[in-house]
């Protein structure tokens, strides 16, 4: 019997051959690695078939490259009075971002894992110094530094990176806090590029939402970032009676059908006060863990 070309393919690999891979204990990742090895060992004389092999090899390489980027870029955006900073604080379980009825977030703030508690300010080109780094202790130190920097250097700052070591949520997520997208042309220009490039857009709205501007912004995100996820968060559920919540959530979900992948009615303030005390925020965390994170 004439040997088939598949007889020359390598046999399954040992455990050590998968150890270097991100999520190398996952059966599907291992199958993908085996496929990549097979594709690398093959060569076809028919140009069209060879082109397909190279295209498939490029796709597997891109998948492994994306898997090595363990942190999901989660951009928190929306109108300026929707409670975005409170939502971020609820995720972290501490009051890191300034919260007030007044406009507090005037800079782009990125919260991510790091080796030490450090706040790094990156300035726009043409400003000196190009960056500055400060250590911080408690969350209150971050409040004061962000507010002070925003008041003194708002137009000069590109973004502020806040490194927070040891937090389990930040192992997988880089949280990005943006200025409200309805306050000034300058803030819109700062926030829009981050919104468009997000892996996940978490769009926060007040109970009155979605307004026309919310819908327009979400449709624009869909057009410019078709592979990104959209999570709509209706905040201030604590202003509702318990029996109203299901009806309000159903109404928001219907109005956001086709625009958002998921809709949650939450009280970020209640969940910040006592973790998992708010059912809506608990469902939001579960959705992120099951549908978004690696």
Coordinates of N, CA and C in Angstrom, one line a residue, residues 59 62-63 66 72-73 194-202 218-231 259-261 287 291-292:
X59 N -2.4 32.5 10.7 CA -3.5 32.6 11.7 C -3.2 31.9 13.0
X62 N -0.8 34.1 14.9 CA -1.5 35.3 15.5 C -2.3 34.9 16.7
X63 N -2.9 33.8 16.7 CA -3.7 33.3 17.9 C -2.8 33.1 19.1
X66 N -1.7 36.5 20.4 CA -2.8 37.2 21.2 C -3.0 36.5 22.6
X72 N -6.6 41.8 29.3 CA -7.6 42.3 28.5 C -7.7 43.8 28.7
X73 N -7.8 44.6 27.7 CA -8.0 46.0 27.8 C -9.5 46.3 28.0
X194 N -8.9 55.4 22.7 CA -8.9 54.3 23.6 C -10.1 53.5 23.5
X195 N -11.3 54.1 23.3 CA -12.5 53.4 23.2 C -12.5 52.5 22.0
X196 N -12.0 53.0 20.9 CA -12.1 52.3 19.6 C -11.1 51.1 19.7
X197 N -10.0 51.2 20.4 CA -9.1 50.1 20.5 C -9.3 49.1 21.6
X198 N -10.4 49.2 22.4 CA -10.6 48.4 23.5 C -10.9 46.9 23.1
X199 N -10.4 46.0 23.9 CA -10.9 44.6 23.8 C -12.4 44.5 24.3
X200 N -12.6 45.2 25.3 CA -14.0 45.3 25.9 C -14.3 46.7 26.2
X201 N -15.4 47.2 25.8 CA -15.9 48.5 26.1 C -17.0 48.3 27.1
X202 N -16.8 48.9 28.3 CA -17.8 48.8 29.4 C -18.4 50.2 29.4
X218 N -22.1 53.9 20.8 CA -22.0 52.5 20.8 C -22.1 51.9 19.3
X219 N -22.9 52.5 18.5 CA -23.0 52.1 17.1 C -21.6 52.4 16.4
X220 N -21.0 53.6 16.7 CA -19.8 53.9 16.2 C -18.7 53.0 16.6
X221 N -18.7 52.5 17.8 CA -17.7 51.6 18.3 C -17.9 50.2 17.5
X222 N -19.1 49.8 17.4 CA -19.4 48.6 16.6 C -18.8 48.6 15.2
X223 N -18.9 49.8 14.6 CA -18.5 49.9 13.2 C -16.9 49.9 13.1
X224 N -16.3 50.6 14.1 CA -14.8 50.7 14.0 C -14.1 49.6 14.7
X225 N -14.8 48.9 15.6 CA -14.1 47.8 16.3 C -15.1 46.6 16.3
X226 N -15.3 45.9 15.2 CA -16.3 44.9 15.1 C -16.0 43.6 16.0
X227 N -14.8 43.4 16.4 CA -14.4 42.3 17.2 C -14.5 42.6 18.7
X228 N -14.6 43.8 19.1 CA -14.6 44.2 20.5 C -16.0 43.8 21.1
X229 N -16.0 43.6 22.4 CA -17.2 43.3 23.1 C -17.7 44.6 23.7
X230 N -19.1 44.7 23.8 CA -19.7 45.9 24.4 C -20.6 45.4 25.6
X231 N -20.3 45.9 26.7 CA -21.1 45.6 27.9 C -21.7 47.0 28.4
X259 N -27.0 46.3 20.0 CA -25.9 47.3 20.2 C -24.9 46.8 21.3
X260 N -25.4 46.2 22.4 CA -24.6 45.7 23.4 C -24.7 44.2 23.5
X261 N -23.6 43.5 23.8 CA -23.5 42.1 24.0 C -24.2 41.6 25.3
X287 N -20.2 37.4 34.4 CA -20.1 37.5 33.0 C -18.7 37.7 32.5
X291 N -17.1 34.9 30.2 CA -17.2 35.2 28.8 C -16.1 36.0 28.3
X292 N -15.3 36.7 29.1 CA -14.3 37.6 28.7 C -12.9 37.2 29.0

